[in-house]
Coordinates of C-alpha atoms in Angstrom, one line a residue:
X30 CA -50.6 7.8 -28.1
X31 CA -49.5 11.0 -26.1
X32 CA -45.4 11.1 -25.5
X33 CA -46.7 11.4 -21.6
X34 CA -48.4 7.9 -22.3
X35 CA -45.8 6.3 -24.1
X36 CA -43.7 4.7 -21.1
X37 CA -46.9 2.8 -19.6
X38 CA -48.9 1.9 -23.1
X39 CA -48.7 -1.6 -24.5
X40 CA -48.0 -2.6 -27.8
X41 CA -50.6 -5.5 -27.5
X42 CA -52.2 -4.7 -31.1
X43 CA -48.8 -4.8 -32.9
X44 CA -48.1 -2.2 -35.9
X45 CA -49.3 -1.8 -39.4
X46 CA -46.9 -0.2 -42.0
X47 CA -45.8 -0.9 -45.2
X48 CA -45.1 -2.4 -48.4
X49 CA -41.7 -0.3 -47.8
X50 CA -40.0 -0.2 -50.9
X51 CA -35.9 -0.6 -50.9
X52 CA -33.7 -0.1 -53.6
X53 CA -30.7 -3.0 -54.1
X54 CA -29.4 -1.3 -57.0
X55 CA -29.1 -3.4 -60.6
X56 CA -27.1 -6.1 -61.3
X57 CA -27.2 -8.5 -65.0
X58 CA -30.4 -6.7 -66.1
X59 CA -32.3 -6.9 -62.9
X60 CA -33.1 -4.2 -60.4
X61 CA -33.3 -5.8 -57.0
X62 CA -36.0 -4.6 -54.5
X63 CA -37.0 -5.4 -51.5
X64 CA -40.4 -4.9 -50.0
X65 CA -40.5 -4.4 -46.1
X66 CA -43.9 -5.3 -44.4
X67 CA -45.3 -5.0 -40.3
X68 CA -48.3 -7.1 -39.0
X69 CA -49.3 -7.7 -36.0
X70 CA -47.4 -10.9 -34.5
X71 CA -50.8 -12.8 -34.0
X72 CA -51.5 -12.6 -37.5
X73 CA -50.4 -15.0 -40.5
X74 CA -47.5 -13.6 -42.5
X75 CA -48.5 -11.6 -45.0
X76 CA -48.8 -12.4 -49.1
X77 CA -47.3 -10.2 -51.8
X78 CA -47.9 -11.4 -55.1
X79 CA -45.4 -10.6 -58.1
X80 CA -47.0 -9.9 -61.3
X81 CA -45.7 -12.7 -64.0
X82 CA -44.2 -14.4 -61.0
X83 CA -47.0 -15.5 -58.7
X84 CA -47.1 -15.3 -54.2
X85 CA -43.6 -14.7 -53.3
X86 CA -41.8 -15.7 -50.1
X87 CA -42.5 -13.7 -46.8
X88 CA -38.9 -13.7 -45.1
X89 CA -39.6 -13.1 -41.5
X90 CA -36.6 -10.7 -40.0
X91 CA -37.6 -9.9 -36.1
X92 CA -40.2 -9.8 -33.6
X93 CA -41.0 -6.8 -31.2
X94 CA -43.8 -5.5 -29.3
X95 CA -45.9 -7.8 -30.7
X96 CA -44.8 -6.8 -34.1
X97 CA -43.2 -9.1 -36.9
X98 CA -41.2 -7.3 -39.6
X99 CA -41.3 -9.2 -43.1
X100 CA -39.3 -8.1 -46.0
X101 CA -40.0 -10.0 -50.0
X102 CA -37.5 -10.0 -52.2
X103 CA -38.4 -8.7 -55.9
X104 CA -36.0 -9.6 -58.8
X105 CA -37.2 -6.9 -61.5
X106 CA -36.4 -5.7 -65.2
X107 CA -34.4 -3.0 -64.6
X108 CA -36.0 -2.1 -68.3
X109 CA -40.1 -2.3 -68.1
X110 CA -42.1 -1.7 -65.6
X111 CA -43.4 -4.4 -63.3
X112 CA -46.7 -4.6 -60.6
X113 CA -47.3 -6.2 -57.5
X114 CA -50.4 -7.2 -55.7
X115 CA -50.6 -6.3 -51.9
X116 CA -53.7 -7.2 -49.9
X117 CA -55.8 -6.1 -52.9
X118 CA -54.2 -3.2 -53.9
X119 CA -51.4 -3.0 -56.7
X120 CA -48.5 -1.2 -57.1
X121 CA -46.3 -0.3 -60.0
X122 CA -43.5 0.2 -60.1
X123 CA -40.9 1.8 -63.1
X124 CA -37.7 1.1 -64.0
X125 CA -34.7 2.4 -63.0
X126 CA -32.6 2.8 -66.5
X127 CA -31.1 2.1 -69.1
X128 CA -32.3 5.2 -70.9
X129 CA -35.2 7.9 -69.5
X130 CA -35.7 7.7 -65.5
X131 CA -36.6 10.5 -62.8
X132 CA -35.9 10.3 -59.2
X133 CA -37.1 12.1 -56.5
X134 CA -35.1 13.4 -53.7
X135 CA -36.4 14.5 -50.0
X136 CA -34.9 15.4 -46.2
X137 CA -36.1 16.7 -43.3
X138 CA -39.5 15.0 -43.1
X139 CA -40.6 16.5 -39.7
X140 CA -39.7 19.5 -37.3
X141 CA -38.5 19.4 -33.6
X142 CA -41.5 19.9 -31.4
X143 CA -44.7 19.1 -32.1
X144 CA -44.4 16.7 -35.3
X145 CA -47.2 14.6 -34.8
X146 CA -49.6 17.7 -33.5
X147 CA -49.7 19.4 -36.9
X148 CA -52.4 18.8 -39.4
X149 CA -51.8 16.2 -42.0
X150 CA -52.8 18.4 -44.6
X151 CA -49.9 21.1 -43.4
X152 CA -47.5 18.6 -42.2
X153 CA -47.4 17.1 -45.8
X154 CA -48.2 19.5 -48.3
X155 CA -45.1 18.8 -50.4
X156 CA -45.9 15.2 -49.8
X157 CA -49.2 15.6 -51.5
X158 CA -47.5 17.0 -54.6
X159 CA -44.9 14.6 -54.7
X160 CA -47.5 12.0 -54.7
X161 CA -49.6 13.6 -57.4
X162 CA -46.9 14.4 -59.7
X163 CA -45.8 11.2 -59.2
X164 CA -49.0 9.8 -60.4
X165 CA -48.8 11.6 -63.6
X166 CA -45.2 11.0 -64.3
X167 CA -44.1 8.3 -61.9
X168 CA -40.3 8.2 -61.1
X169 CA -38.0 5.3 -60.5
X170 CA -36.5 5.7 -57.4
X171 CA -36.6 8.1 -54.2
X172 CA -33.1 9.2 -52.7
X173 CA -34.2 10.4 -49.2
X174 CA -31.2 11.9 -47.8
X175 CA -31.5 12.2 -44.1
X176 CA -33.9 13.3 -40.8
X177 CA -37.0 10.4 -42.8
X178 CA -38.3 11.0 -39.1
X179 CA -37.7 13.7 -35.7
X180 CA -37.8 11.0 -33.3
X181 CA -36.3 14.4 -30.8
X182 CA -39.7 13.2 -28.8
X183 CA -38.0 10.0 -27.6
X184 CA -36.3 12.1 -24.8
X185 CA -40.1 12.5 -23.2
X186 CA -40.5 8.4 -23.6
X187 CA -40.0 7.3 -20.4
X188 CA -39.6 9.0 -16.7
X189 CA -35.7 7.9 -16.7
X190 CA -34.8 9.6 -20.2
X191 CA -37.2 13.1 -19.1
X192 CA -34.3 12.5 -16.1
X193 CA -31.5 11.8 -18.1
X194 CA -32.1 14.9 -20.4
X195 CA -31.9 17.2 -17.3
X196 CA -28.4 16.4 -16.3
X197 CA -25.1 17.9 -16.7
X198 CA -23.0 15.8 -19.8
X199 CA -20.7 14.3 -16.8
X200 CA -23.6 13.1 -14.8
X201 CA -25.3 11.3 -18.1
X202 CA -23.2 9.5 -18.6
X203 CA -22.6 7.6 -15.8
X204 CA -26.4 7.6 -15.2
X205 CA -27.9 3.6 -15.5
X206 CA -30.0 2.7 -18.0
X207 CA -33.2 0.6 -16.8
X208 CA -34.7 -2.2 -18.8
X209 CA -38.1 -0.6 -18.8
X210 CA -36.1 2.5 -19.9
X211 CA -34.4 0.9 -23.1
X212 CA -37.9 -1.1 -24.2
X213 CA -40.1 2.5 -23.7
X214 CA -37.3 3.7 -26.2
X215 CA -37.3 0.5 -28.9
X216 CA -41.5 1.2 -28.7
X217 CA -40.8 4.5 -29.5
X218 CA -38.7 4.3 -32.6
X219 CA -41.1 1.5 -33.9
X220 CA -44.2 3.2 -33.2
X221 CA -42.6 6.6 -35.0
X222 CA -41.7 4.7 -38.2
X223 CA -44.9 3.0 -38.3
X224 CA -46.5 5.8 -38.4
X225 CA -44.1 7.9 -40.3
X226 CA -44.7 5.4 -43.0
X227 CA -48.7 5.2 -42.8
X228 CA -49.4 8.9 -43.6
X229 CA -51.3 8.4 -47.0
X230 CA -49.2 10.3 -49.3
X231 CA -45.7 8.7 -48.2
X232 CA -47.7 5.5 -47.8
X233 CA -48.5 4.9 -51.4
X234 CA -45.0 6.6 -52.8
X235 CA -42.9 4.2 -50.7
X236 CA -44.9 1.4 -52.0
X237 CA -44.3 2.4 -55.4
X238 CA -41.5 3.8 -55.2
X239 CA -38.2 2.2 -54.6
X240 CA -35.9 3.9 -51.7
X241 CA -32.3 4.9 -51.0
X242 CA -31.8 6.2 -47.5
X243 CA -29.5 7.4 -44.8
X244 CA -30.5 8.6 -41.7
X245 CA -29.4 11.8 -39.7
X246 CA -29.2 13.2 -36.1
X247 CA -32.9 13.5 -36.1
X248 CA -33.5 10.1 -36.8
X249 CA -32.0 9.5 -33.3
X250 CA -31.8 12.7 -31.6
X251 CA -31.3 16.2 -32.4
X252 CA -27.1 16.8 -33.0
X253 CA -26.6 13.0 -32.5
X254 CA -22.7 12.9 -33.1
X255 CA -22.1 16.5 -32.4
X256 CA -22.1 15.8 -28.6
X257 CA -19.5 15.4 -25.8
X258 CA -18.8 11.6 -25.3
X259 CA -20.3 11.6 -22.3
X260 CA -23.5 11.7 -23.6
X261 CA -22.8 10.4 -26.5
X262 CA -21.0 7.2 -25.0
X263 CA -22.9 6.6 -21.5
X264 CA -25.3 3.9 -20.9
X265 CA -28.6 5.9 -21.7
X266 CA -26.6 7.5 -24.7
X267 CA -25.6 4.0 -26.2
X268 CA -29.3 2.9 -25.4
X269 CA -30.8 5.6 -27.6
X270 CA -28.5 5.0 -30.5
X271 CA -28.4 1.4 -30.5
X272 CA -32.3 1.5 -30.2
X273 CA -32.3 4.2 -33.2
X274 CA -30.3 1.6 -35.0
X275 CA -32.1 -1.4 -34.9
X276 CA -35.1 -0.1 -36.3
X277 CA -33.5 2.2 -39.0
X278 CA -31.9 -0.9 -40.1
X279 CA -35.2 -2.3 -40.6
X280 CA -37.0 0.6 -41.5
X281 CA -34.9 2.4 -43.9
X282 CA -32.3 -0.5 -45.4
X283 CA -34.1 -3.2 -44.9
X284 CA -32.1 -5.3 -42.9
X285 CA -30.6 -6.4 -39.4
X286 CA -27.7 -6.5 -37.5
X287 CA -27.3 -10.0 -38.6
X288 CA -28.4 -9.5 -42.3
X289 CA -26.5 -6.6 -43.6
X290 CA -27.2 -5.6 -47.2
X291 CA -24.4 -6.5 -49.9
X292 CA -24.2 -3.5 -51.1
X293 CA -22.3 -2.1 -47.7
X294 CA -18.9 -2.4 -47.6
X295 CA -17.9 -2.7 -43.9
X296 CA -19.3 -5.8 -43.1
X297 CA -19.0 -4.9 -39.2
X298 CA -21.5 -2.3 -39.6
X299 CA -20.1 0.0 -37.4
X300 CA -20.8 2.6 -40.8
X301 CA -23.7 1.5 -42.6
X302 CA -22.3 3.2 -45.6
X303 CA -23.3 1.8 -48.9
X304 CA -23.5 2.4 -53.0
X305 CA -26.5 1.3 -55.2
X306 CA -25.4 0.7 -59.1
X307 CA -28.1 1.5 -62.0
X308 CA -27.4 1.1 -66.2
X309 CA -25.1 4.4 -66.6
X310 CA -25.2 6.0 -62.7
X311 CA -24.8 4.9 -59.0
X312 CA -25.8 6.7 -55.7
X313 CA -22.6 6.8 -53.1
X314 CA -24.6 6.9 -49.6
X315 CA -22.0 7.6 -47.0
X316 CA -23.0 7.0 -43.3
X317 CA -22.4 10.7 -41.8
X318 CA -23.4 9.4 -38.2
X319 CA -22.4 6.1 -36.9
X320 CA -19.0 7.2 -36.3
X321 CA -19.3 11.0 -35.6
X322 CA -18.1 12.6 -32.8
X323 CA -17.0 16.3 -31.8
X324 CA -13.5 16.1 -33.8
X325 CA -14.4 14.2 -36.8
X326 CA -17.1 13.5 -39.0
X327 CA -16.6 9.9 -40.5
X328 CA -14.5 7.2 -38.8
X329 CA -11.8 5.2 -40.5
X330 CA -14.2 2.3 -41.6
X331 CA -16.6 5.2 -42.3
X332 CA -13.5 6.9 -44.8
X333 CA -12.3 3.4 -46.2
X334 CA -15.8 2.4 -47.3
X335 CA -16.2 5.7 -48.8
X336 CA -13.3 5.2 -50.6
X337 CA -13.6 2.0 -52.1
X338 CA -17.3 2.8 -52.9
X339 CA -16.1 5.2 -55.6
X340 CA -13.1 3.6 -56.4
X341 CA -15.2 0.5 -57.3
X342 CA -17.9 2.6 -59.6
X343 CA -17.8 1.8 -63.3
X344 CA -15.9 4.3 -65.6
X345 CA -18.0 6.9 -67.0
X346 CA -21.1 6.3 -64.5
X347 CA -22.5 9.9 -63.1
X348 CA -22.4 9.3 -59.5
X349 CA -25.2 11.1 -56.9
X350 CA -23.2 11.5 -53.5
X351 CA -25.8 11.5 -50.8
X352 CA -24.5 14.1 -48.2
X353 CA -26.6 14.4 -45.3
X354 CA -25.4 17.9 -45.2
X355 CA -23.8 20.3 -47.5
X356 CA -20.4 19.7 -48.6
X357 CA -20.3 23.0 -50.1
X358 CA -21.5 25.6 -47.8
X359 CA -19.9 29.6 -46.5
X360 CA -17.4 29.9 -43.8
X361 CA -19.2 28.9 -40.3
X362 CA -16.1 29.9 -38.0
X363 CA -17.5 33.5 -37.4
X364 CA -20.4 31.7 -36.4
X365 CA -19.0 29.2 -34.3
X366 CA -17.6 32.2 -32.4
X367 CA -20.5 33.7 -31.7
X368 CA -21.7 30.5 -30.2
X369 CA -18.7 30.2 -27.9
X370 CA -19.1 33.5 -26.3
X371 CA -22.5 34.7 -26.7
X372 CA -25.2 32.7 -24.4
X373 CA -28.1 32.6 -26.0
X374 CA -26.2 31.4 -29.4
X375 CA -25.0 28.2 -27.5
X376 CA -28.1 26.3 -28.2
X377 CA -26.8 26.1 -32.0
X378 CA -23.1 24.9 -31.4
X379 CA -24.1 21.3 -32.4
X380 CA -25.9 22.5 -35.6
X381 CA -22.5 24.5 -36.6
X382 CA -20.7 21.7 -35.7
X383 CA -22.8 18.7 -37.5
X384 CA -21.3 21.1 -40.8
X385 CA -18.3 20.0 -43.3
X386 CA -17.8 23.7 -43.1
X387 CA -17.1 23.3 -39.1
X388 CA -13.5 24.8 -37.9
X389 CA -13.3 21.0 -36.1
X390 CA -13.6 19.6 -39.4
X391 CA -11.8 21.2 -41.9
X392 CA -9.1 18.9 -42.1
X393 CA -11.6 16.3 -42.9
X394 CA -13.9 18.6 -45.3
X395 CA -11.0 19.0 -47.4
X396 CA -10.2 15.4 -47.7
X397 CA -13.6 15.2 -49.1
X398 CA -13.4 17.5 -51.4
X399 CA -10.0 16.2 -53.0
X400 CA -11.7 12.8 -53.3
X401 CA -14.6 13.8 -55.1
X402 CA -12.7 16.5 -57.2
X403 CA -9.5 13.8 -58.0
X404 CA -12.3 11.5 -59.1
X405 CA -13.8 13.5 -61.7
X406 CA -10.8 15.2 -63.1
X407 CA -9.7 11.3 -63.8
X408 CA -12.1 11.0 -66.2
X409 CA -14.0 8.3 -63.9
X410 CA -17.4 10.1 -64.2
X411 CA -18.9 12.9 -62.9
X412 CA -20.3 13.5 -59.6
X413 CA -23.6 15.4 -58.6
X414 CA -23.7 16.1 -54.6
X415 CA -27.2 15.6 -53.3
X416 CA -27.5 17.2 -49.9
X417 CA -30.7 18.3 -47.4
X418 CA -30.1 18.9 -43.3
X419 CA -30.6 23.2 -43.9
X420 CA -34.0 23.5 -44.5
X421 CA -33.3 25.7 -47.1
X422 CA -33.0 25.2 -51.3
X423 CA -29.6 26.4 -52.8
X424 CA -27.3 24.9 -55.0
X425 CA -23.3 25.4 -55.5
X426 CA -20.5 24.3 -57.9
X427 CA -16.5 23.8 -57.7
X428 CA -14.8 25.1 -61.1
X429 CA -12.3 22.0 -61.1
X430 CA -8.8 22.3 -63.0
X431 CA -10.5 20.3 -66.3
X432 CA -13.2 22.7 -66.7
X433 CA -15.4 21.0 -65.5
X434 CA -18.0 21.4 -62.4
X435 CA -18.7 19.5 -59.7
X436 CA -22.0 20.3 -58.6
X437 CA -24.1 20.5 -55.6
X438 CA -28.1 20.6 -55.1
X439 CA -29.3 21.0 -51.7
X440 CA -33.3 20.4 -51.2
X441 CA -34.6 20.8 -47.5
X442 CA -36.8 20.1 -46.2
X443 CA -39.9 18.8 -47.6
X444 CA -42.0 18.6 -43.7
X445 CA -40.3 20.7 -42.0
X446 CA -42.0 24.5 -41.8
X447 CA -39.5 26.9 -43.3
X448 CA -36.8 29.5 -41.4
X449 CA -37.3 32.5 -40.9
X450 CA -36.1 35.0 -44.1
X451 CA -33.3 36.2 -41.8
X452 CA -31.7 32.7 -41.4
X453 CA -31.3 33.0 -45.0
X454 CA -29.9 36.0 -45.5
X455 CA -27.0 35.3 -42.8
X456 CA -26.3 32.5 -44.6
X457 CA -26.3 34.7 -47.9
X458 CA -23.5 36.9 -46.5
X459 CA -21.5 34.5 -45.3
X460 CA -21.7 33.2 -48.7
X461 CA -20.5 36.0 -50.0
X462 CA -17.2 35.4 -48.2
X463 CA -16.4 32.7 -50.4
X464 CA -15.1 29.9 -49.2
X465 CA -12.6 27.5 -51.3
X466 CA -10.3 25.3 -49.5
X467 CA -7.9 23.7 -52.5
X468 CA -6.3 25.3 -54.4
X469 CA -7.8 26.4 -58.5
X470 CA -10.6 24.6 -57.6
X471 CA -13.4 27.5 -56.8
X472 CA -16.5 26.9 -55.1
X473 CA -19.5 29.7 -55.6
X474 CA -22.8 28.8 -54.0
X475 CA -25.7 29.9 -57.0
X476 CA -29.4 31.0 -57.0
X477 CA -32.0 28.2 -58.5
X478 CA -33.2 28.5 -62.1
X479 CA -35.4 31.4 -62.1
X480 CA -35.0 32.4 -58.3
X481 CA -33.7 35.6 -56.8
X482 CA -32.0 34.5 -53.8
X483 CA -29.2 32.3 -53.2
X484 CA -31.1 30.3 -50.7
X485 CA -34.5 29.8 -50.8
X486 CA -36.4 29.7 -47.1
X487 CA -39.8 27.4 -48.3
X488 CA -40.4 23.9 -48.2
X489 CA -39.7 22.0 -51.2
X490 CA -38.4 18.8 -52.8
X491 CA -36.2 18.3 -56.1
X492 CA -36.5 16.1 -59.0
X493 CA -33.9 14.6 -61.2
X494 CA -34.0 13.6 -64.3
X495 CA -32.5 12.0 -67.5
X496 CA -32.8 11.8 -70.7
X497 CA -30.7 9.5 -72.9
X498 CA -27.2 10.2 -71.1
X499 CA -28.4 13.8 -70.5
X500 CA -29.4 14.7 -66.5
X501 CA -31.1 17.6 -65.4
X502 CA -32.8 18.8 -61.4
X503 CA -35.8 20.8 -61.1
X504 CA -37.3 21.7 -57.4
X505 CA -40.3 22.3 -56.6
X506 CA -41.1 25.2 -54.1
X507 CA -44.2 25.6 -51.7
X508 CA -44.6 29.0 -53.0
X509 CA -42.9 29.9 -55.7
X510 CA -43.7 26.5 -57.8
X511 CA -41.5 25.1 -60.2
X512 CA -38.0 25.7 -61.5
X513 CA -37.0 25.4 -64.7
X514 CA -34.5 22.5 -65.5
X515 CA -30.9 23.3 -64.5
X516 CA -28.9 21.2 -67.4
X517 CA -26.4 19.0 -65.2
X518 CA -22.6 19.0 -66.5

């Protein structure tokens, strides 16, 4: 379906996609997963069967365009491996701990314009090796930490949204928002998962492979957040995101509006925030874009769940911190002034300003980094930031007042084509600036195992894994290949 066609095409047929694996985290033993399934409407629901365990129960969770959306719930060792049977296929999935485990970690699994035009062997590339290396050595769970889709098309949807996106900010958002309008968006999002999800190499990981995933401005639209209110908060605006919403509920946690996942702690859902705990580590996913807006990052349900979901981790657990985008990063003010004043630079003002490192959020980037660095130097554990959004590789480290190092690895993206050399090296210089906010606590941005640069400008994905109590990250390049382990603190 062209995006010129979209507006007028019926989704008679209904949508294939899935098994969808999502990761509940462990609890008493068991790892909790749940398996998330679309057939069309007219058929019968569909039977997953769980090795040792026999057909399990198909829990319908909505209808749309002639789609029903079914998610099984899978109660597994969080010890041995276990297998499921899926319309004649099986799947097998490992477990997530106590001892040896790897997990994968991906963003930025598209590009702006033209997404669905590339060839599938180009588009997905690093898919195919992440599929074939999983295949060899299969890992236990995938963090995917932000933009899982570009959905930017969903501004050519419908006649009315084309519209919309030509208008000053004042005008959209006073601008109505048609019935026809909102459903040519809903089909949108639904068809773009559904088809995000089918492509051969992410089919068979994400039915293998449990998820944990947050979604970022692409998975709405480009800089979602980073925009005056009156786009952001206008009838077409609220439209988009609340369409965005209800299938990345589905899609990527599994859930609705009415079915939230335990493992989130504002029940209101206004931040969809969550933590996932294994045998010995959790992953802390904050929600970096329900509540955004020009001056702040996360709201206060958005900081109180944050809070409490690292205040509530057991003593001693390593924690991954899924950061949509770097919490360690240079100085972007000289760029941000650029972008005020020069013309042509404007276009990028929402990028600066989707960054911790933004001017309008330093009050707020530093309140992050005093969290994570007062919750190591308690002796609760330490913490590994995992971040994408860049398009880049890189990593960094804060030297905290214990010794220790809080670290940072940044893969991005693993789709999306790479920048061009010189986006790298501004980025580089800037770097060079330093930038380190509290006080005998120094952040220094490093090159990758191996690699010459501080930032590396290929596509690529990262790996983590551990052994006994020991963790270590590897990523793998499109060019350059394979680094060797960097030893994790």
């Amino acid at each position: 379906m062209t995006q010129a066609q979209m507006h007028d095409a019926p989704a008679s047929a209904g949508f294939r996609a899935g098994p969808i694996l999502v990761s509940r985290g462990c609890s008493g033993g068991v790892h909790h997963v749940d398996a998330i399934v679309t057939r069309p409407s007219a058929e019968p629901a569909p039977s997953l069967t769980l090795d040792g365990h026999g057909p399990l129960e198909a829990k319908h969770l909505k209808d749309l365009f002639e789609t029903s959306v079914w998610r099984f719930s899978l109660d597994l060792s969080e010890q041995a491996p276990a297998s499921y049977d899926f319309e004649g296929e099986t799947f097998r999935i490992m477990p997530p701990g106590p001892a040896d485990a790897r997990i994968a970690y991906v963003s930025c699994n598209g590009q702006e314009v033209g997404d669905m035009d590339r060839p599938l062997e180009e588009r997905d590339a690093m898919w195919d090796r992440l599929s074939a290396e999983h295949a060899v050595s299969p890992f236990a769970l995938i963090m995917e930490g932000g933009d899982q889709l570009y959905a930017d098309d969903v501004l050519q949807c419908h006649p009315d949204i084309v519209h919309w996106n030509t208008l000053p900010d004042e005008e959209r958002g006073t601008m109505a928002l048609s019935d026809a309008a909102q459903n040519a968006i809903r089909l949108f999002y639904l068809e773009r998962y559904c088809l995000t999800y089918s492509r051969p190499a992410m089919q068979r990981l994400s039915a293998e492979v449990p998820g944990a995933m947050m979604w970022d401005d692409h998975d709405i639209i480009d800089g979602w957040g980073s925009h005056p209110a009156p786009l952001l908060d206008g009838p077409v605006g609220r439209g988009l995101f609340e369409a965005a919403r209800e299938i990345f509920l589905l899609f990527q946690l599994g859930a609705t509006e009415d079915d939230l996942p335990a493992a989130m702690p504002d029940r209101t859902g206004e931040g969809l925030g969550y933590a996932l705990r294994y045998p010995g580590y959790s992953i802390v996913v904050p929600d970096l874009r329900s509540e955004r807006r020009l001056e702040r990052v996360l709201g206060p349900k958005g900081w109180a769940g944050l809070e409490r979901m690292l205040a509530e981790t057991p003593k001693g657990d390593r924690v991954f911190l899924m950061s949509s985008v770097p919490v360690m990063g240079p100085r972007l003010s000289w760029l941000e002034f650029v972008a005020d004043w020069v013309g042509p630079a404007r276009k990028y003002e929402d990028d600066l300003r989707d960054q911790w490192q933004s001017r309008a959020h330093r009050e707020e980037w530093i309140r992050l980094l005093k969290l994570l660095a007062n919750h190591q130097e308690s002796g609760a554990g330490p913490i590994t930031i995992v971040s994408g959004e860049i398009h880049l590789a890189t990593r960094g480290e804060m030297k905290l007042r214990d010794g220790t190092h809080l670290h940072q690895l940044v893969s991005s993206g693993i789709a999306h084509r790479a920048p061009p050399k010189a986006y790298a090296v501004v980025l580089t210089m800037l770097a060079r600036l330093g930038e380190s906010p509290l006080s005998k606590r120094k952040i220094r941005l490093h090159r990758l195992p191996s690699i010459k640069t501080v930032y590396v400008e290929e596509r690529n994905f990262m790996t983590l894994s551990r052994k006994g109590r020991e963790w270590s990250a590897e990523w793998e390049l499109e060019d350059q290949g394979r680094t060797p382990p960097l030893q994790l603190q």
